[in-house]
Coordinates of C-alpha atoms and ligand atoms in Angstrom, one line a residue:
M247 CA -6.2 91.2 72.0
K248 CA -8.2 93.3 69.7
I249 CA -7.2 93.4 66.2
L250 CA -9.0 95.6 63.3
V251 CA -8.8 94.2 59.9
I252 CA -9.0 96.6 56.9
N253 CA -9.6 96.1 53.4
T254 CA -9.7 99.2 51.1
G255 CA -10.7 99.6 47.3
S256 CA -10.3 102.5 45.4
S257 CA -13.4 104.2 46.8
S258 CA -14.2 101.7 49.6
L259 CA -13.1 100.7 53.1
K260 CA -14.2 97.5 54.9
Y261 CA -13.7 97.0 58.3
Q262 CA -14.0 94.3 61.2
L263 CA -12.8 94.8 64.9
L264 CA -11.9 91.2 66.5
E265 CA -11.7 90.2 70.1
M266 CA -9.2 87.5 69.4
E267 CA -9.8 85.8 72.9
G268 CA -12.7 83.4 71.4
E269 CA -12.2 85.1 67.9
K270 CA -15.4 86.9 68.5
L271 CA -16.6 89.7 66.0
L272 CA -17.2 93.2 67.8
S273 CA -18.1 95.4 65.1
K274 CA -17.8 95.5 61.2
G275 CA -18.5 98.1 58.6
L276 CA -17.9 99.2 55.1
V277 CA -17.4 103.0 53.8
E278 CA -18.4 103.4 50.4
R279 CA -17.9 106.5 47.7
I280 CA -15.0 107.7 49.4
G281 CA -14.0 111.0 47.7
S282 CA -17.1 111.5 45.8
E283 CA -20.8 112.7 46.4
G284 CA -22.8 110.8 48.3
S285 CA -20.5 108.9 50.5
S286 CA -22.0 106.4 53.1
V287 CA -21.3 104.4 56.1
T288 CA -22.7 100.9 56.6
Y289 CA -21.9 99.4 60.1
T290 CA -23.0 96.6 62.4
I291 CA -22.5 96.9 66.1
R292 CA -24.1 94.3 68.6
G293 CA -25.8 92.8 65.7
E294 CA -27.7 95.9 64.6
K295 CA -27.1 97.2 61.0
N296 CA -27.1 100.9 60.7
K297 CA -26.4 103.4 57.6
F298 CA -25.7 107.1 57.6
Q299 CA -24.3 109.5 54.6
K300 CA -21.4 111.7 55.5
D301 CA -19.1 113.5 53.0
I302 CA -15.8 111.5 53.3
L303 CA -13.1 113.0 51.5
N304 CA -10.2 110.4 51.6
H305 CA -9.3 107.0 53.1
T306 CA -7.8 109.1 56.3
D307 CA -11.4 110.5 56.9
A308 CA -12.7 107.3 56.4
I309 CA -10.5 105.7 59.1
K310 CA -11.3 108.5 61.4
V311 CA -14.9 107.9 60.9
V312 CA -14.4 104.1 61.7
F313 CA -12.7 105.0 64.9
E314 CA -15.5 107.3 65.8
L315 CA -17.8 104.8 65.4
L316 CA -15.8 102.2 67.4
T317 CA -15.2 104.6 70.2
D318 CA -18.9 106.3 70.4
P319 CA -19.6 107.0 74.0
E320 CA -23.1 105.5 73.5
N321 CA -23.0 102.7 71.0
G322 CA -19.0 102.2 70.6
V323 CA -17.7 98.8 71.5
I324 CA -13.9 100.3 72.7
K325 CA -13.5 103.5 75.0
S326 CA -10.4 104.5 73.4
I327 CA -8.3 103.8 70.1
K328 CA -5.5 102.7 72.1
E329 CA -7.5 99.3 72.8
V330 CA -6.7 98.5 69.1
D331 CA -3.6 96.4 69.6
A332 CA -2.8 95.8 65.9
V333 CA -4.3 96.3 62.4
G334 CA -4.2 93.7 59.9
H335 CA -4.2 94.9 56.3
R336 CA -5.3 92.8 53.0
V337 CA -3.2 93.7 50.1
V338 CA -3.8 91.9 46.9
H339 CA -0.1 91.6 45.0
A340 CA 3.0 91.1 46.9
G341 CA 4.7 89.6 43.6
E342 CA 7.5 87.4 44.6
R343 CA 8.4 89.5 47.4
Y344 CA 6.5 87.9 50.3
S345 CA 5.5 84.3 50.7
G346 CA 3.6 85.2 54.2
S347 CA 2.3 87.9 55.9
V348 CA 4.6 90.6 57.6
L349 CA 4.9 93.4 60.1
I350 CA 4.6 96.7 58.0
T351 CA 7.8 98.9 57.9
D352 CA 8.6 101.5 55.9
D353 CA 10.5 99.0 53.7
V354 CA 7.6 96.7 53.3
V355 CA 5.4 99.7 52.1
N356 CA 8.1 100.5 49.3
A357 CA 8.1 97.0 48.4
L358 CA 4.3 97.1 48.0
E359 CA 4.4 100.2 46.0
E360 CA 7.0 98.4 43.5
C361 CA 4.4 95.7 43.3
S362 CA 1.8 98.3 42.2
F363 CA 3.0 97.7 38.7
F364 CA 1.4 94.0 38.9
A365 CA -1.9 95.2 40.4
P366 CA -2.5 98.9 39.2
L367 CA -6.3 98.8 40.3
H368 CA -5.8 97.1 43.4
N369 CA -2.2 97.8 45.1
P370 CA -2.6 101.7 45.1
P371 CA -5.7 101.8 47.2
N372 CA -4.4 98.9 49.7
I373 CA -1.3 101.4 50.2
K374 CA -3.6 104.3 50.6
G375 CA -5.4 102.4 53.4
I376 CA -2.1 101.6 55.1
K377 CA -0.8 105.1 55.0
A378 CA -4.2 106.4 56.2
C379 CA -3.9 104.0 59.3
L380 CA -0.3 105.0 59.8
E381 CA -1.3 108.5 60.0
V382 CA -4.1 108.0 62.4
L383 CA -2.4 105.2 64.5
P384 CA 1.3 106.0 64.2
E385 CA 2.0 103.8 67.4
V386 CA -0.1 100.5 66.4
P387 CA 1.9 97.6 64.9
M388 CA 0.3 96.8 61.5
V389 CA 0.7 93.6 59.4
G390 CA 0.3 93.2 55.6
V391 CA -1.6 89.7 54.6
F392 CA -1.3 89.2 50.8
D393 CA -3.6 87.2 48.4
T394 CA -0.9 86.2 46.4
A395 CA 1.3 84.8 49.3
F396 CA -0.3 81.3 49.7
H397 CA 0.5 80.6 46.2
Q398 CA 4.1 81.4 46.4
T399 CA 4.6 77.3 46.9
M400 CA 3.6 76.7 43.1
P401 CA 6.6 75.0 41.4
D402 CA 8.1 77.1 38.7
Y403 CA 6.9 74.7 36.0
A404 CA 3.4 75.6 37.1
Y405 CA 3.7 79.6 37.6
M406 CA 5.8 80.1 34.3
Y407 CA 4.4 81.3 31.1
A408 CA 6.0 80.1 27.8
L409 CA 6.9 83.6 27.1
P410 CA 10.7 84.8 26.3
Y411 CA 12.4 83.9 29.7
E412 CA 13.8 87.6 29.6
L413 CA 10.2 88.9 30.4
Y414 CA 10.3 86.9 33.3
E415 CA 13.6 88.3 34.4
K416 CA 12.8 91.8 33.6
Y417 CA 9.6 92.0 34.8
R418 CA 8.8 89.2 37.0
I419 CA 5.7 88.2 34.4
R420 CA 4.4 84.8 35.8
R421 CA 1.4 83.4 37.3
Y422 CA 0.9 84.3 40.9
G423 CA -2.7 83.5 41.8
F424 CA -5.2 85.4 44.1
H425 CA -7.7 84.8 46.8
G426 CA -4.8 83.1 48.7
T427 CA -6.3 84.1 52.2
S428 CA -9.5 82.6 51.2
H429 CA -8.1 79.2 49.7
R430 CA -5.7 78.9 52.7
Y431 CA -8.5 79.3 55.3
V432 CA -11.1 76.8 53.8
S433 CA -8.3 74.1 53.1
Q434 CA -7.1 74.4 56.9
V435 CA -10.8 74.2 58.0
A436 CA -10.8 70.9 55.3
V437 CA -7.7 69.4 56.8
D438 CA -9.1 69.7 60.1
L439 CA -12.5 68.1 59.0
L440 CA -10.6 65.3 57.2
G441 CA -8.4 64.9 60.4
K442 CA -5.1 64.2 58.4
K443 CA -2.5 66.4 57.2
N444 CA -1.1 64.5 54.2
S445 CA -4.2 65.2 52.0
K446 CA -5.2 66.1 48.4
I447 CA -7.8 69.1 48.4
I448 CA -9.2 71.1 45.7
T449 CA -10.9 74.3 46.9
C450 CA -13.3 76.4 44.9
H451 CA -13.6 80.0 45.8
L452 CA -16.7 80.9 43.6
G453 CA -17.8 84.3 44.1
N454 CA -18.1 87.3 41.7
G455 CA -14.3 86.8 41.3
A456 CA -13.7 82.9 41.2
S457 CA -10.5 80.6 41.3
V458 CA -9.8 77.1 41.8
C459 CA -6.7 75.8 44.0
A460 CA -5.0 72.6 44.3
V461 CA -3.8 71.9 47.8
K462 CA -1.4 69.4 48.5
D463 CA -0.4 68.8 52.6
G464 CA -1.5 72.1 53.0
I465 CA 0.2 74.0 50.5
S466 CA -0.8 75.6 47.3
V467 CA 0.7 73.6 44.1
D468 CA -1.5 75.1 41.5
T469 CA -4.3 77.7 41.2
S470 CA -6.2 79.2 38.3
M471 CA -6.0 82.8 38.3
G472 CA -2.8 84.1 36.8
H473 CA -0.4 87.1 36.6
T474 CA -3.5 89.0 37.2
P475 CA -7.0 88.0 38.5
T476 CA -8.4 87.8 34.8
G477 CA -7.3 84.6 34.0
G478 CA -8.8 80.9 34.8
L479 CA -12.5 80.4 35.4
I480 CA -15.2 82.4 34.0
M481 CA -16.4 85.1 36.5
G482 CA -19.3 87.6 36.8
T483 CA -17.7 90.2 34.6
R484 CA -14.1 88.4 33.9
C485 CA -13.4 86.3 30.8
G486 CA -11.0 83.9 32.4
D487 CA -8.6 82.0 30.3
I488 CA -9.0 83.1 26.5
D489 CA -6.7 82.4 23.5
P490 CA -4.1 85.4 24.0
A491 CA -3.9 85.9 20.3
L492 CA -7.3 87.4 20.4
I493 CA -6.1 90.7 21.8
P494 CA -4.4 91.9 18.8
I495 CA -7.3 90.7 16.7
L496 CA -9.7 92.9 18.5
E497 CA -7.3 95.5 18.5
N498 CA -7.5 95.5 14.8
V499 CA -11.3 94.6 14.0
E500 CA -12.8 96.9 16.7
H501 CA -10.1 99.7 16.8
L502 CA -9.6 99.4 20.4
T503 CA -6.8 100.4 22.7
A504 CA -5.2 98.0 25.4
K505 CA -7.0 100.1 28.0
Q506 CA -10.4 99.5 26.2
I507 CA -9.5 95.9 25.8
D508 CA -8.6 95.4 29.4
D509 CA -12.2 96.9 30.2
I510 CA -14.0 94.6 28.2
M511 CA -11.8 91.3 29.6
N512 CA -12.7 92.5 33.1
K513 CA -15.9 94.4 33.3
K514 CA -17.9 93.3 30.3
S515 CA -17.2 89.8 29.7
G516 CA -17.8 86.6 31.8
M517 CA -21.4 85.7 32.9
L518 CA -22.7 89.2 32.1
G519 CA -20.9 89.4 28.6
V520 CA -22.3 85.8 27.7
S521 CA -25.9 86.2 29.0
G522 CA -26.3 90.0 28.3
I523 CA -28.4 89.5 31.5
S524 CA -26.5 89.8 34.6
N525 CA -23.2 88.6 36.5
D526 CA -25.5 87.3 39.3
F527 CA -26.0 83.6 39.6
R528 CA -29.5 84.3 41.2
D529 CA -30.5 86.4 38.0
L530 CA -29.0 83.7 35.8
E531 CA -31.0 80.9 37.2
D532 CA -34.0 82.7 37.1
A533 CA -33.6 83.6 33.4
L534 CA -32.6 80.1 32.8
H535 CA -35.6 78.6 34.5
N536 CA -37.8 81.2 32.3
G537 CA -36.1 79.5 29.1
N538 CA -33.5 82.2 28.2
R539 CA -31.2 80.7 26.0
R540 CA -28.0 82.9 26.6
A541 CA -28.1 82.4 30.5
K542 CA -28.2 78.8 30.0
L543 CA -25.2 79.0 27.9
A544 CA -23.4 81.3 30.1
L545 CA -24.2 78.7 33.3
E546 CA -23.1 75.6 31.3
M547 CA -19.9 77.5 30.3
F548 CA -19.3 78.3 33.9
D549 CA -19.8 74.5 34.8
Y550 CA -17.6 73.2 31.9
R551 CA -14.7 75.5 32.8
L552 CA -14.9 74.5 36.5
K553 CA -15.1 71.0 36.0
K554 CA -12.0 70.9 33.7
F555 CA -10.0 72.5 36.5
I556 CA -11.3 70.0 39.1
G557 CA -10.2 67.4 36.5
E558 CA -6.8 68.8 35.8
Y559 CA -6.0 69.5 39.5
T560 CA -7.3 65.8 40.6
I561 CA -4.6 64.4 38.1
I562 CA -2.0 66.8 39.2
L563 CA -2.5 65.9 43.0
G564 CA -2.8 62.1 42.2
G565 CA -6.3 61.7 43.5
L566 CA -8.7 63.7 45.9
D567 CA -9.5 63.8 49.4
A568 CA -12.0 66.6 49.6
L569 CA -13.6 69.0 47.3
V570 CA -14.4 72.2 48.9
F571 CA -17.0 75.0 47.8
T572 CA -16.8 78.6 49.5
A573 CA -17.6 82.3 48.5
G574 CA -21.1 83.8 47.4
I575 CA -21.8 80.9 44.7
G576 CA -19.9 78.0 46.3
E577 CA -21.7 78.8 49.8
N578 CA -25.2 79.8 48.4
D579 CA -25.8 78.0 45.0
P580 CA -26.8 74.0 45.2
E581 CA -27.2 74.0 41.4
T582 CA -23.6 75.1 40.6
R583 CA -22.3 72.7 43.4
Y584 CA -24.3 70.0 41.7
E585 CA -23.2 70.5 38.0
A586 CA -19.4 70.3 39.4
C587 CA -19.9 67.1 41.4
K588 CA -22.3 65.5 38.6
G589 CA -20.6 62.5 36.7
L590 CA -17.6 62.1 39.1
E591 CA -18.7 58.8 40.8
F592 CA -15.8 57.3 39.0
L593 CA -13.5 59.4 41.3
G594 CA -15.5 57.7 44.3
L595 CA -17.3 61.2 44.6
Y596 CA -21.0 60.7 45.6
L597 CA -23.1 64.1 46.3
D598 CA -25.7 63.6 48.8
E599 CA -28.0 65.6 46.7
E600 CA -30.7 66.2 49.2
K601 CA -28.4 67.7 51.6
N602 CA -26.7 69.9 48.8
S603 CA -30.0 71.2 47.9
S604 CA -30.6 72.6 51.5
I605 CA -27.2 73.8 52.4
K606 CA -26.8 78.0 52.0
G607 CA -23.9 79.8 53.8
E608 CA -23.1 77.4 56.5
L609 CA -20.3 74.6 56.9
A610 CA -21.5 71.3 55.9
E611 CA -20.5 67.7 54.6
I612 CA -22.8 67.5 51.5
S613 CA -21.3 63.9 50.2
L614 CA -23.0 60.6 51.2
P615 CA -21.1 58.7 54.2
E616 CA -19.9 56.4 51.5
S617 CA -18.2 58.8 49.5
K618 CA -14.5 58.3 49.1
V619 CA -14.0 62.1 48.3
K620 CA -15.4 64.4 50.9
V621 CA -17.6 67.3 49.6
Y622 CA -17.8 70.4 51.9
V623 CA -19.4 73.8 52.0
I624 CA -17.1 76.1 54.0
P625 CA -18.0 79.7 54.6
T626 CA -14.7 81.6 54.0
N627 CA -13.9 84.0 56.6
E628 CA -10.7 86.0 54.9
E629 CA -10.7 88.6 58.1
L630 CA -10.5 86.0 60.7
M631 CA -7.3 84.7 58.9
I632 CA -6.0 88.2 58.6
A633 CA -6.5 88.7 62.2
R634 CA -4.9 85.4 62.9
D635 CA -1.9 86.2 61.1
T636 CA -1.6 89.7 62.6
K637 CA -1.7 88.2 66.1
E638 CA 0.6 85.6 65.4
I639 CA 3.1 88.2 64.0
I640 CA 2.8 90.8 66.8
E641 CA 2.9 87.9 69.4
S642 CA 6.3 86.9 67.8
K643 CA 7.7 90.4 67.6
K644 CA 7.1 90.8 71.4
K645 CA 8.8 87.5 71.9
K646 CA 11.8 88.4 69.8
N647 CA 11.7 92.0 71.5
K648 CA 12.0 90.3 74.9
S649 CA 14.7 88.1 73.8
G650 CA 16.6 90.6 72.2
F651 CA 16.3 89.8 68.7
E652 CA 15.9 92.2 65.9
V653 CA 12.5 93.2 64.8
G654 CA 12.6 92.7 61.2
E655 CA 10.6 91.4 58.3
L656 CA 9.3 88.0 59.1
Q657 CA 8.7 85.2 56.7
E658 CA 10.0 87.3 53.6
A659 CA 10.2 85.0 50.4
Ligands
LIG737 P1 -18.7 87.1 46.3 O1 -18.0 88.1 45.3 O2 -18.2 85.9 47.2 O3 -19.5 88.0 47.4 O4 -20.1 86.5 45.7 C1 -20.8 87.2 45.0 C2 -21.8 86.2 43.9 O5 -22.5 85.1 44.8 C3 -23.1 87.1 43.5 O6 -22.6 88.0 42.3 C4 -23.7 85.8 43.1 O7 -23.6 85.5 41.8 C5 -23.7 84.8 44.1 N1 -24.5 84.6 45.0 C6 -25.0 85.1 46.2 N2 -25.9 84.5 46.9 C7 -26.4 83.8 46.0 C8 -27.4 82.8 46.2 N3 -28.2 82.7 47.2 N4 -27.6 81.8 44.9 C9 -26.9 81.9 44.0 N5 -25.7 82.7 43.9 C10 -25.5 83.4 45.1

């Protein structure tokens, strides 16, 4: 079974084509600057990376270009688009509507459009990607995999905000959490490594966007992001948790609109805002080693906030079996992992410092053998998780078709 995984942004489209037998990656690529001058396509086929420029007006054109590449008579990996058995789409926000991945129907598209209210920056481009695929591949089944779904198991006392209850009833304002596909993937790998299902795991997805998740017996019981991805940890350019009363204060003192404050909180804050240098940890660590005071402050603030979440979640879980690091920083930055683990020996967590400093972007246990709490680096693979969900849903659809059951919405919350 061949599955195409699609992840669309407002002006970009990422794709991967996977052969599910042996879970092999056949090709992957990225279309950028869709709808503006200088659109480009970067793609990898048979391990070879290529890039070209081409005017790409919209997401439908982008999908067509992807299929031209995949079926190219000389270098393509499939002969015809008919070889694609299903498409899995990453969708950021499914509100309270879906607690698992679903077969995409017209009703699902409508429901996701309703959820655009929750994620005005992310859902509309995700829906554009779905519609573009439906236009180009009307016969091929499609599955939606949601960033919020994994966290739908959080209890109400964890996800509610202490705002008037009517705001929840009217608008479903509450915490949702994101990066769910990544937290689900790495926590499943950690469960396999631990060799026990009943486990207490904290997963740290530390990329340009960052979140922490408390996973008990395989399900998410709390996570650091909120109603939007702005909450929680300090991130590349997002502020994470702040005193909410600062917003009207900023409105007054700087005469800013809500949109301008939103821009500051999401694009000009975090590591970039504090350091004034960069959102990238490589630049910040270089600056720190060259004695830059604000880079040092930004990194210390990041480490401190991360540690507070690890502490909170260890208490909530009632102990800890494994601490997992993933995404750009989690997988590649030994200094951040060291700072997060430093001083946690009282929990029975002993980092293997030598191993930690040598691990970049590969699966590894980086705790000492005697450590009660295992520490893992687990490279995330959201695309594989999306492809696995898609395969499972398509296969169960086929089975239900055979047994005469209705094909409808699966696993709806
Ligand atoms: P992601 O959003 O998961 O792609 O992560 C991107 C971020 O990972 C970058 O902005 C950097 O801060 C960080 N990163 C990537 N590679 C390294 C590295 N070798 N050392 C430290 N940080 C890294």
